[in-house]
Amino acid sequence: MLSHEKYMHRCLQLAKLGQGKVAPNPMVGAVIVHNDRIIGEGYHQEFGEAHAEVNAINSVENKSLLSESTIYVSLEPCAHFGKTPPCANLIVEHQFKQVVIGSCDPHSKVNGKGIQILQNNNINIISSVLKKECDELNKRFFTFHQKKRPYVFLKWAETKNGLIDNCGNKGEVTWISCKEIQSLVHIWRSENQAILVGKKTVKNDNPSLTVREITGKNPIRVVLDSSLQLNSSFQVFDNKATTYILNTIKNETVGSNEFIQIEDINPVSILEELYKRNIDSVLIEGGRTTLQSFIDADLWDEAKTIVGQHTFENGTNAPKMNQTATSSEGFFGDTLKTFFNQ
């Protein structure tokens, strides 16, 4: 089992190279082993392009060794024709003697069907190797298919006395967390397919909601503006990334900005709309009202709060979580708390 775990760890390393590039597809890594030696590797590199198994097989110079080899893959090989042919069929075609799998695929078109194809062709299957780690890698993908909604990631910064802003008071510090936290926040942005704020956050902060601090893909920006009170001068409408404006008035597309009309803007309807648009994860960076609405509706999966070293005399109270932090750690003088919805 130790050798199986060793090669599955390598699959996970490879899979993570697809972070931010393959959504809403899962991140997947594959390793081909012959006589306890790696002869091929691959991972899913871009959405719509070849899957990990295909890239791993193509990397093997001597294809005659495949029938004597084991292929390790962090997620069950697909069993349906999508943008690419089924990987399970490709494994059968090359007559691998064994397949070692980390997670089973929850997608309705796979969900055990890939394993069934392999078993029907007398290929030995070992499953659930490093399952916990493989499931964690694709928690967004799993949530999307199992709960029929995006993975919801909440984030905010608050002062030591529990405020998220100072209501524009002059002379007060307005940047709550340390400068180093910016890069971390931009990493979180790159890991999620969309980022969401309310109109008050746009008005007060004029954020760009991009990943300027790191190299990565900008998330789709989602702005809640029910009565269309925001004008085009704000940075979220600068066409540097796709922006969805959820409102109750109209449907219209202007450049990279798409106005989407929904009857009532609330956490349920928001997530339903994003799900219909194949968005597997959303980072919510809005103000207290927006964040608290998702907490109160119990429609969240993970939250990160940064507690800075400053205090404000008055301002807006931070959102209130309905459970205790899973972990708390120091980060350049600030405190980073992590919550998972149990």
mmCIF file of C-alpha atoms in Angstrom:
data_model
loop_
_atom_site.group_PDB
_atom_site.id
_atom_site.type_symbol
_atom_site.label_atom_id
_atom_site.label_comp_id
_atom_site.label_asym_id
_atom_site.label_seq_id
_atom_site.Cartn_x
_atom_site.Cartn_y
_atom_site.Cartn_z
ATOM 1 C CA MET A 1 0.000 0.000 0.000
ATOM 2 C CA LEU A 2 2.888 2.338 0.707
ATOM 3 C CA SER A 3 3.979 2.277 -2.945
ATOM 4 C CA HIS A 4 0.388 2.948 -4.054
ATOM 5 C CA GLU A 5 0.284 6.000 -1.779
ATOM 6 C CA LYS A 6 3.639 7.187 -3.093
ATOM 7 C CA TYR A 7 2.449 7.219 -6.677
ATOM 8 C CA MET A 8 -0.942 8.690 -5.758
ATOM 9 C CA HIS A 9 0.880 11.544 -4.002
ATOM 10 C CA ARG A 10 2.602 12.199 -7.311
ATOM 11 C CA CYS A 11 -0.796 12.207 -9.064
ATOM 12 C CA LEU A 12 -1.950 14.891 -6.633
ATOM 13 C CA GLN A 13 1.166 16.971 -7.256
ATOM 14 C CA LEU A 14 0.545 16.833 -10.988
ATOM 15 C CA ALA A 15 -3.186 17.517 -10.676
ATOM 16 C CA LYS A 16 -2.577 20.756 -8.774
ATOM 17 C CA LEU A 17 -0.737 22.134 -11.806
ATOM 18 C CA GLY A 18 -4.161 22.524 -13.415
ATOM 19 C CA GLN A 19 -5.421 24.824 -10.642
ATOM 20 C CA GLY A 20 -7.414 27.718 -12.061
ATOM 21 C CA LYS A 21 -7.216 26.394 -15.628
ATOM 22 C CA VAL A 22 -9.596 23.436 -15.853
ATOM 23 C CA ALA A 23 -12.781 24.502 -14.012
ATOM 24 C CA PRO A 24 -15.531 23.465 -14.104
ATOM 25 C CA ASN A 25 -13.717 20.211 -14.866
ATOM 26 C CA PRO A 26 -11.831 18.538 -12.005
ATOM 27 C CA MET A 27 -8.088 18.671 -11.466
ATOM 28 C CA VAL A 28 -6.666 15.227 -12.259
ATOM 29 C CA GLY A 29 -3.179 13.736 -12.309
ATOM 30 C CA ALA A 30 -2.066 10.379 -13.736
ATOM 31 C CA VAL A 31 1.114 8.324 -13.338
ATOM 32 C CA ILE A 32 2.061 5.166 -15.254
ATOM 33 C CA VAL A 33 4.297 2.689 -13.413
ATOM 34 C CA HIS A 34 6.164 -0.292 -14.881
ATOM 35 C CA ASN A 35 8.195 -2.539 -12.553
ATOM 36 C CA ASP A 36 8.043 0.092 -9.795
ATOM 37 C CA ARG A 37 9.389 2.794 -12.101
ATOM 38 C CA ILE A 38 7.480 5.777 -13.467
ATOM 39 C CA ILE A 39 7.451 5.669 -17.261
ATOM 40 C CA GLY A 40 4.756 8.269 -17.927
ATOM 41 C CA GLU A 41 3.007 11.219 -16.302
ATOM 42 C CA GLY A 42 0.256 13.650 -17.204
ATOM 43 C CA TYR A 43 -2.394 15.987 -15.843
ATOM 44 C CA HIS A 44 -5.465 17.834 -17.089
ATOM 45 C CA GLN A 45 -3.927 21.109 -18.261
ATOM 46 C CA GLU A 46 -6.758 23.199 -19.760
ATOM 47 C CA PHE A 47 -10.540 22.986 -19.847
ATOM 48 C CA GLY A 48 -11.654 21.230 -23.026
ATOM 49 C CA GLU A 49 -8.235 19.717 -23.706
ATOM 50 C CA ALA A 50 -6.845 16.216 -23.169
ATOM 51 C CA HIS A 51 -7.429 14.538 -19.814
ATOM 52 C CA ALA A 52 -4.682 13.386 -17.469
ATOM 53 C CA GLU A 53 -4.758 9.758 -18.632
ATOM 54 C CA VAL A 54 -4.364 10.763 -22.280
ATOM 55 C CA ASN A 55 -1.382 13.003 -21.522
ATOM 56 C CA ALA A 56 0.234 10.322 -19.374
ATOM 57 C CA ILE A 57 -0.161 7.638 -22.075
ATOM 58 C CA ASN A 58 1.148 9.999 -24.765
ATOM 59 C CA SER A 59 4.249 10.655 -22.646
ATOM 60 C CA VAL A 60 5.282 6.979 -22.704
ATOM 61 C CA GLU A 61 7.866 6.307 -25.401
ATOM 62 C CA ASN A 62 7.520 2.539 -25.507
ATOM 63 C CA LYS A 63 3.788 1.855 -25.705
ATOM 64 C CA SER A 64 4.351 -1.910 -25.591
ATOM 65 C CA LEU A 65 5.038 -1.543 -21.856
ATOM 66 C CA LEU A 66 1.533 -0.265 -21.133
ATOM 67 C CA SER A 67 -0.036 -3.730 -21.038
ATOM 68 C CA GLU A 68 2.427 -4.634 -18.277
ATOM 69 C CA SER A 69 1.895 -1.413 -16.341
ATOM 70 C CA THR A 70 -0.304 0.118 -13.659
ATOM 71 C CA ILE A 71 -1.869 3.524 -14.188
ATOM 72 C CA TYR A 72 -2.557 5.646 -11.124
ATOM 73 C CA VAL A 73 -5.188 8.344 -11.450
ATOM 74 C CA SER A 74 -6.471 10.710 -8.756
ATOM 75 C CA LEU A 75 -10.074 10.560 -10.063
ATOM 76 C CA GLU A 76 -12.060 7.751 -11.656
ATOM 77 C CA PRO A 77 -11.493 7.684 -15.454
ATOM 78 C CA CYS A 78 -14.386 9.244 -17.357
ATOM 79 C CA ALA A 79 -16.871 7.033 -19.157
ATOM 80 C CA HIS A 80 -18.646 9.388 -21.531
ATOM 81 C CA PHE A 81 -17.988 11.381 -24.671
ATOM 82 C CA GLY A 82 -17.679 15.076 -23.825
ATOM 83 C CA LYS A 83 -15.114 17.411 -25.280
ATOM 84 C CA THR A 84 -12.799 14.356 -25.306
ATOM 85 C CA PRO A 85 -13.392 10.576 -25.670
ATOM 86 C CA PRO A 86 -13.818 8.342 -22.576
ATOM 87 C CA CYS A 87 -10.547 7.707 -20.742
ATOM 88 C CA ALA A 88 -11.818 4.359 -19.443
ATOM 89 C CA ASN A 89 -12.026 3.100 -23.033
ATOM 90 C CA LEU A 90 -8.501 4.329 -23.746
ATOM 91 C CA ILE A 91 -7.168 2.392 -20.739
ATOM 92 C CA VAL A 92 -8.929 -0.733 -21.998
ATOM 93 C CA GLU A 93 -7.532 -0.179 -25.492
ATOM 94 C CA HIS A 94 -3.975 -0.210 -24.149
ATOM 95 C CA GLN A 95 -4.707 -3.259 -21.958
ATOM 96 C CA PHE A 96 -3.352 -1.927 -18.665
ATOM 97 C CA LYS A 97 -3.167 -4.715 -16.105
ATOM 98 C CA GLN A 98 -4.187 -2.525 -13.169
ATOM 99 C CA VAL A 99 -5.746 0.848 -12.382
ATOM 100 C CA VAL A 100 -5.338 2.547 -8.995
ATOM 101 C CA ILE A 101 -7.903 5.272 -8.285
ATOM 102 C CA GLY A 102 -8.092 7.973 -5.622
ATOM 103 C CA SER A 103 -11.683 9.305 -5.776
ATOM 104 C CA CYS A 104 -14.804 8.085 -7.517
ATOM 105 C CA ASP A 105 -16.260 10.675 -9.903
ATOM 106 C CA PRO A 106 -19.644 12.082 -8.708
ATOM 107 C CA HIS A 107 -20.561 13.351 -12.202
ATOM 108 C CA SER A 108 -23.844 11.721 -13.254
ATOM 109 C CA LYS A 109 -22.288 10.562 -16.531
ATOM 110 C CA VAL A 110 -19.461 8.770 -14.710
ATOM 111 C CA ASN A 111 -20.191 7.879 -11.040
ATOM 112 C CA GLY A 112 -18.900 4.305 -11.124
ATOM 113 C CA LYS A 113 -19.403 3.769 -14.853
ATOM 114 C CA GLY A 114 -15.687 4.248 -15.554
ATOM 115 C CA ILE A 115 -14.792 1.599 -12.988
ATOM 116 C CA GLN A 116 -17.469 -0.718 -14.434
ATOM 117 C CA ILE A 117 -15.964 -0.463 -17.930
ATOM 118 C CA LEU A 118 -12.546 -1.409 -16.557
ATOM 119 C CA GLN A 119 -13.908 -4.333 -14.517
ATOM 120 C CA ASN A 120 -15.899 -5.620 -17.489
ATOM 121 C CA ASN A 121 -12.602 -5.842 -19.361
ATOM 122 C CA ASN A 122 -10.861 -7.788 -16.584
ATOM 123 C CA ILE A 123 -8.636 -4.921 -15.450
ATOM 124 C CA ASN A 124 -7.774 -5.082 -11.769
ATOM 125 C CA ILE A 125 -9.058 -2.073 -9.792
ATOM 126 C CA ILE A 126 -7.743 -0.665 -6.521
ATOM 127 C CA SER A 127 -9.754 2.327 -5.333
ATOM 128 C CA SER A 128 -9.861 4.887 -2.514
ATOM 129 C CA VAL A 129 -6.072 5.287 -2.266
ATOM 130 C CA LEU A 130 -5.530 8.645 -0.495
ATOM 131 C CA LYS A 131 -9.259 9.204 -0.948
ATOM 132 C CA LYS A 132 -9.430 12.009 1.631
ATOM 133 C CA GLU A 133 -6.673 13.981 -0.110
ATOM 134 C CA CYS A 134 -8.146 13.338 -3.570
ATOM 135 C CA ASP A 135 -11.619 14.401 -2.433
ATOM 136 C CA GLU A 136 -10.199 17.583 -0.876
ATOM 137 C CA LEU A 137 -8.387 18.476 -4.100
ATOM 138 C CA ASN A 138 -11.668 18.558 -6.012
ATOM 139 C CA LYS A 139 -14.031 19.758 -3.257
ATOM 140 C CA ARG A 140 -15.440 22.393 -5.637
ATOM 141 C CA PHE A 141 -16.159 19.847 -8.359
ATOM 142 C CA PHE A 142 -17.703 17.426 -5.847
ATOM 143 C CA THR A 143 -19.941 20.112 -4.308
ATOM 144 C CA PHE A 144 -21.103 21.263 -7.751
ATOM 145 C CA HIS A 145 -22.244 17.767 -8.758
ATOM 146 C CA GLN A 146 -23.478 16.498 -5.397
ATOM 147 C CA LYS A 147 -25.277 19.624 -4.133
ATOM 148 C CA LYS A 148 -26.164 21.090 -7.551
ATOM 149 C CA ARG A 149 -24.670 24.465 -6.676
ATOM 150 C CA PRO A 150 -21.246 26.134 -6.631
ATOM 151 C CA TYR A 151 -18.820 25.666 -3.756
ATOM 152 C CA VAL A 152 -19.271 28.792 -1.611
ATOM 153 C CA PHE A 153 -16.134 30.330 -0.086
ATOM 154 C CA LEU A 154 -16.626 33.308 2.250
ATOM 155 C CA LYS A 155 -13.871 35.809 3.013
ATOM 156 C CA TRP A 156 -13.557 39.012 5.031
ATOM 157 C CA ALA A 157 -11.154 40.979 7.186
ATOM 158 C CA GLU A 158 -12.109 42.414 10.566
ATOM 159 C CA THR A 159 -10.449 44.516 13.253
ATOM 160 C CA LYS A 160 -9.536 43.255 16.704
ATOM 161 C CA ASN A 161 -12.813 44.695 17.967
ATOM 162 C CA GLY A 162 -14.869 42.968 15.264
ATOM 163 C CA LEU A 163 -15.504 45.681 12.668
ATOM 164 C CA ILE A 164 -15.098 45.338 8.899
ATOM 165 C CA ASP A 165 -14.988 49.076 8.121
ATOM 166 C CA ASN A 166 -14.924 52.465 9.836
ATOM 167 C CA CYS A 167 -17.882 53.939 7.931
ATOM 168 C CA GLY A 168 -15.576 56.361 6.101
ATOM 169 C CA ASN A 169 -14.357 58.151 9.220
ATOM 170 C CA LYS A 170 -11.438 60.415 8.362
ATOM 171 C CA GLY A 171 -8.099 59.734 9.972
ATOM 172 C CA GLU A 172 -8.820 56.060 10.635
ATOM 173 C CA VAL A 173 -6.855 53.160 9.135
ATOM 174 C CA THR A 174 -8.982 51.656 6.379
ATOM 175 C CA TRP A 175 -6.718 48.735 5.390
ATOM 176 C CA ILE A 176 -7.433 46.204 8.142
ATOM 177 C CA SER A 177 -5.036 43.354 7.341
ATOM 178 C CA CYS A 178 -1.318 43.350 6.610
ATOM 179 C CA LYS A 179 -0.031 43.954 3.086
ATOM 180 C CA GLU A 180 1.202 40.349 2.801
ATOM 181 C CA ILE A 181 -2.378 39.102 2.990
ATOM 182 C CA GLN A 182 -3.107 40.608 -0.441
ATOM 183 C CA SER A 183 -1.198 37.890 -2.280
ATOM 184 C CA LEU A 184 -2.979 35.208 -0.267
ATOM 185 C CA VAL A 185 -6.376 36.709 -1.098
ATOM 186 C CA HIS A 186 -5.443 36.806 -4.783
ATOM 187 C CA ILE A 187 -4.512 33.118 -4.604
ATOM 188 C CA TRP A 188 -7.987 32.409 -3.214
ATOM 189 C CA ARG A 189 -9.474 34.416 -6.073
ATOM 190 C CA SER A 190 -7.545 32.384 -8.648
ATOM 191 C CA GLU A 191 -8.748 29.124 -7.070
ATOM 192 C CA ASN A 192 -12.423 29.994 -7.482
ATOM 193 C CA GLN A 193 -14.260 30.365 -10.757
ATOM 194 C CA ALA A 194 -16.238 33.443 -9.688
ATOM 195 C CA ILE A 195 -16.072 36.264 -7.150
ATOM 196 C CA LEU A 196 -19.168 38.009 -5.791
ATOM 197 C CA VAL A 197 -19.840 41.384 -4.163
ATOM 198 C CA GLY A 198 -22.850 43.613 -3.537
ATOM 199 C CA LYS A 199 -23.384 47.100 -4.932
ATOM 200 C CA LYS A 200 -22.370 48.774 -1.634
ATOM 201 C CA THR A 201 -18.923 47.187 -1.811
ATOM 202 C CA VAL A 202 -18.532 48.451 -5.380
ATOM 203 C CA LYS A 203 -19.636 51.950 -4.375
ATOM 204 C CA ASN A 204 -17.493 52.142 -1.237
ATOM 205 C CA ASP A 205 -14.301 50.400 -2.385
ATOM 206 C CA ASN A 206 -14.399 50.435 -6.207
ATOM 207 C CA PRO A 207 -12.574 47.051 -6.302
ATOM 208 C CA SER A 208 -11.242 45.478 -9.488
ATOM 209 C CA LEU A 209 -11.666 41.906 -8.144
ATOM 210 C CA THR A 210 -8.771 40.566 -10.237
ATOM 211 C CA VAL A 211 -5.602 38.603 -9.407
ATOM 212 C CA ARG A 212 -3.109 41.431 -9.860
ATOM 213 C CA GLU A 213 -0.764 40.226 -7.101
ATOM 214 C CA ILE A 214 -0.096 36.788 -8.628
ATOM 215 C CA THR A 215 0.019 34.986 -11.954
ATOM 216 C CA GLY A 216 -3.368 33.423 -12.493
ATOM 217 C CA LYS A 217 -6.726 33.593 -14.186
ATOM 218 C CA ASN A 218 -9.138 36.351 -13.187
ATOM 219 C CA PRO A 219 -12.414 34.998 -11.776
ATOM 220 C CA ILE A 220 -15.763 35.887 -13.275
ATOM 221 C CA ARG A 221 -17.000 38.943 -11.374
ATOM 222 C CA VAL A 222 -20.548 38.780 -10.027
ATOM 223 C CA VAL A 223 -22.151 42.022 -8.835
ATOM 224 C CA LEU A 224 -25.504 42.200 -7.036
ATOM 225 C CA ASP A 225 -27.266 45.358 -8.191
ATOM 226 C CA SER A 226 -31.004 44.730 -8.104
ATOM 227 C CA SER A 227 -32.077 48.217 -9.257
ATOM 228 C CA LEU A 228 -29.072 48.894 -11.501
ATOM 229 C CA GLN A 229 -27.784 51.836 -9.478
ATOM 230 C CA LEU A 230 -24.126 51.409 -10.466
ATOM 231 C CA ASN A 231 -22.697 53.240 -13.479
ATOM 232 C CA SER A 232 -20.025 52.057 -15.896
ATOM 233 C CA SER A 233 -17.226 54.104 -14.287
ATOM 234 C CA PHE A 234 -16.511 51.459 -11.625
ATOM 235 C CA GLN A 235 -13.573 49.091 -12.152
ATOM 236 C CA VAL A 236 -15.726 45.956 -12.161
ATOM 237 C CA PHE A 237 -17.074 47.095 -15.539
ATOM 238 C CA ASP A 238 -13.652 47.690 -17.136
ATOM 239 C CA ASN A 239 -13.859 44.638 -19.488
ATOM 240 C CA LYS A 240 -10.667 43.166 -17.994
ATOM 241 C CA ALA A 241 -12.728 40.162 -16.913
ATOM 242 C CA THR A 242 -16.251 38.892 -17.498
ATOM 243 C CA THR A 243 -18.760 40.523 -15.156
ATOM 244 C CA TYR A 244 -22.275 39.296 -14.402
ATOM 245 C CA ILE A 245 -24.617 41.955 -13.005
ATOM 246 C CA LEU A 246 -27.510 40.228 -11.272
ATOM 247 C CA ASN A 247 -30.553 42.502 -11.290
ATOM 248 C CA THR A 248 -34.357 42.500 -11.415
ATOM 249 C CA ILE A 249 -34.732 44.732 -14.488
ATOM 250 C CA LYS A 250 -33.098 43.502 -17.688
ATOM 251 C CA ASN A 251 -31.051 40.988 -19.662
ATOM 252 C CA GLU A 252 -28.379 42.596 -21.818
ATOM 253 C CA THR A 253 -24.750 42.112 -22.814
ATOM 254 C CA VAL A 254 -22.401 45.073 -23.188
ATOM 255 C CA GLY A 255 -18.825 44.056 -23.964
ATOM 256 C CA SER A 256 -17.672 41.699 -21.192
ATOM 257 C CA ASN A 257 -20.517 42.814 -18.926
ATOM 258 C CA GLU A 258 -23.649 40.678 -18.888
ATOM 259 C CA PHE A 259 -26.788 41.900 -17.147
ATOM 260 C CA ILE A 260 -28.790 38.942 -15.857
ATOM 261 C CA GLN A 261 -32.365 39.430 -14.735
ATOM 262 C CA ILE A 262 -33.652 37.281 -11.887
ATOM 263 C CA GLU A 263 -36.951 37.704 -10.063
ATOM 264 C CA ASP A 264 -35.558 37.947 -6.524
ATOM 265 C CA ILE A 265 -31.909 38.283 -5.530
ATOM 266 C CA ASN A 266 -31.195 35.974 -2.610
ATOM 267 C CA PRO A 267 -28.608 33.260 -1.851
ATOM 268 C CA VAL A 268 -30.742 30.460 -3.322
ATOM 269 C CA SER A 269 -31.530 32.249 -6.600
ATOM 270 C CA ILE A 270 -27.947 33.497 -6.940
ATOM 271 C CA LEU A 271 -26.484 30.001 -6.623
ATOM 272 C CA GLU A 272 -29.132 28.564 -8.956
ATOM 273 C CA GLU A 273 -28.146 31.089 -11.613
ATOM 274 C CA LEU A 274 -24.437 30.394 -11.231
ATOM 275 C CA TYR A 275 -25.062 26.645 -11.336
ATOM 276 C CA LYS A 276 -26.992 27.017 -14.613
ATOM 277 C CA ARG A 277 -23.957 28.828 -15.982
ATOM 278 C CA ASN A 278 -21.659 25.932 -15.048
ATOM 279 C CA ILE A 279 -19.765 27.888 -12.369
ATOM 280 C CA ASP A 280 -18.422 25.414 -9.827
ATOM 281 C CA SER A 281 -17.207 27.831 -7.130
ATOM 282 C CA VAL A 282 -17.709 31.383 -5.927
ATOM 283 C CA LEU A 283 -15.647 33.494 -3.539
ATOM 284 C CA ILE A 284 -17.871 35.954 -1.708
ATOM 285 C CA GLU A 285 -16.065 39.143 -0.737
ATOM 286 C CA GLY A 286 -19.103 41.346 -0.235
ATOM 287 C CA GLY A 287 -20.057 43.431 2.781
ATOM 288 C CA ARG A 288 -21.709 42.258 5.962
ATOM 289 C CA THR A 289 -25.231 42.006 4.533
ATOM 290 C CA THR A 290 -24.199 39.846 1.591
ATOM 291 C CA LEU A 291 -21.933 37.579 3.645
ATOM 292 C CA GLN A 292 -24.429 37.190 6.476
ATOM 293 C CA SER A 293 -27.203 36.256 4.047
ATOM 294 C CA PHE A 294 -25.253 33.186 2.899
ATOM 295 C CA ILE A 295 -24.345 32.260 6.489
ATOM 296 C CA ASP A 296 -27.955 32.563 7.667
ATOM 297 C CA ALA A 297 -29.181 30.520 4.678
ATOM 298 C CA ASP A 298 -26.574 27.848 5.514
ATOM 299 C CA LEU A 299 -25.342 28.088 1.930
ATOM 300 C CA TRP A 300 -21.600 28.131 2.430
ATOM 301 C CA ASP A 301 -18.826 25.553 2.537
ATOM 302 C CA GLU A 302 -15.654 27.303 3.670
ATOM 303 C CA ALA A 303 -14.816 30.666 5.221
ATOM 304 C CA LYS A 304 -11.577 32.531 5.825
ATOM 305 C CA THR A 305 -11.505 35.505 8.171
ATOM 306 C CA ILE A 306 -8.492 37.721 8.720
ATOM 307 C CA VAL A 307 -8.331 39.454 12.084
ATOM 308 C CA GLY A 308 -6.021 42.463 11.790
ATOM 309 C CA GLN A 309 -4.064 44.326 14.434
ATOM 310 C CA HIS A 310 -6.062 47.563 14.181
ATOM 311 C CA THR A 311 -9.188 48.713 15.985
ATOM 312 C CA PHE A 312 -11.838 51.210 14.859
ATOM 313 C CA GLU A 313 -13.847 53.402 17.208
ATOM 314 C CA ASN A 314 -17.014 52.637 15.281
ATOM 315 C CA GLY A 315 -18.107 51.023 12.035
ATOM 316 C CA THR A 316 -19.881 48.001 10.607
ATOM 317 C CA ASN A 317 -19.884 44.797 12.630
ATOM 318 C CA ALA A 318 -18.308 41.749 11.030
ATOM 319 C CA PRO A 319 -20.568 38.841 10.015
ATOM 320 C CA LYS A 320 -21.333 36.292 12.742
ATOM 321 C CA MET A 321 -20.467 32.680 12.082
ATOM 322 C CA ASN A 322 -22.761 29.955 13.389
ATOM 323 C CA GLN A 323 -19.913 27.651 14.414
ATOM 324 C CA THR A 324 -16.394 27.802 15.778
ATOM 325 C CA ALA A 325 -13.252 28.017 13.669
ATOM 326 C CA THR A 326 -11.677 24.772 12.496
ATOM 327 C CA SER A 327 -8.220 26.329 12.750
ATOM 328 C CA SER A 328 -6.532 29.591 13.706
ATOM 329 C CA GLU A 329 -2.995 30.623 12.801
ATOM 330 C CA GLY A 330 -0.771 33.670 12.825
ATOM 331 C CA PHE A 331 -0.007 35.372 9.518
ATOM 332 C CA PHE A 332 2.484 38.281 9.592
ATOM 333 C CA GLY A 333 0.977 39.526 12.844
ATOM 334 C CA ASP A 334 -2.637 39.017 11.783
ATOM 335 C CA THR A 335 -4.762 35.984 12.671
ATOM 336 C CA LEU A 336 -6.178 33.790 9.920
ATOM 337 C CA LYS A 337 -9.219 31.729 10.933
ATOM 338 C CA THR A 338 -10.655 28.925 8.811
ATOM 339 C CA PHE A 339 -14.198 27.583 9.050
ATOM 340 C CA PHE A 340 -15.742 24.573 7.324
ATOM 341 C CA ASN A 341 -19.504 24.099 7.295
ATOM 342 C CA GLN A 342 -20.182 20.874 9.167
#
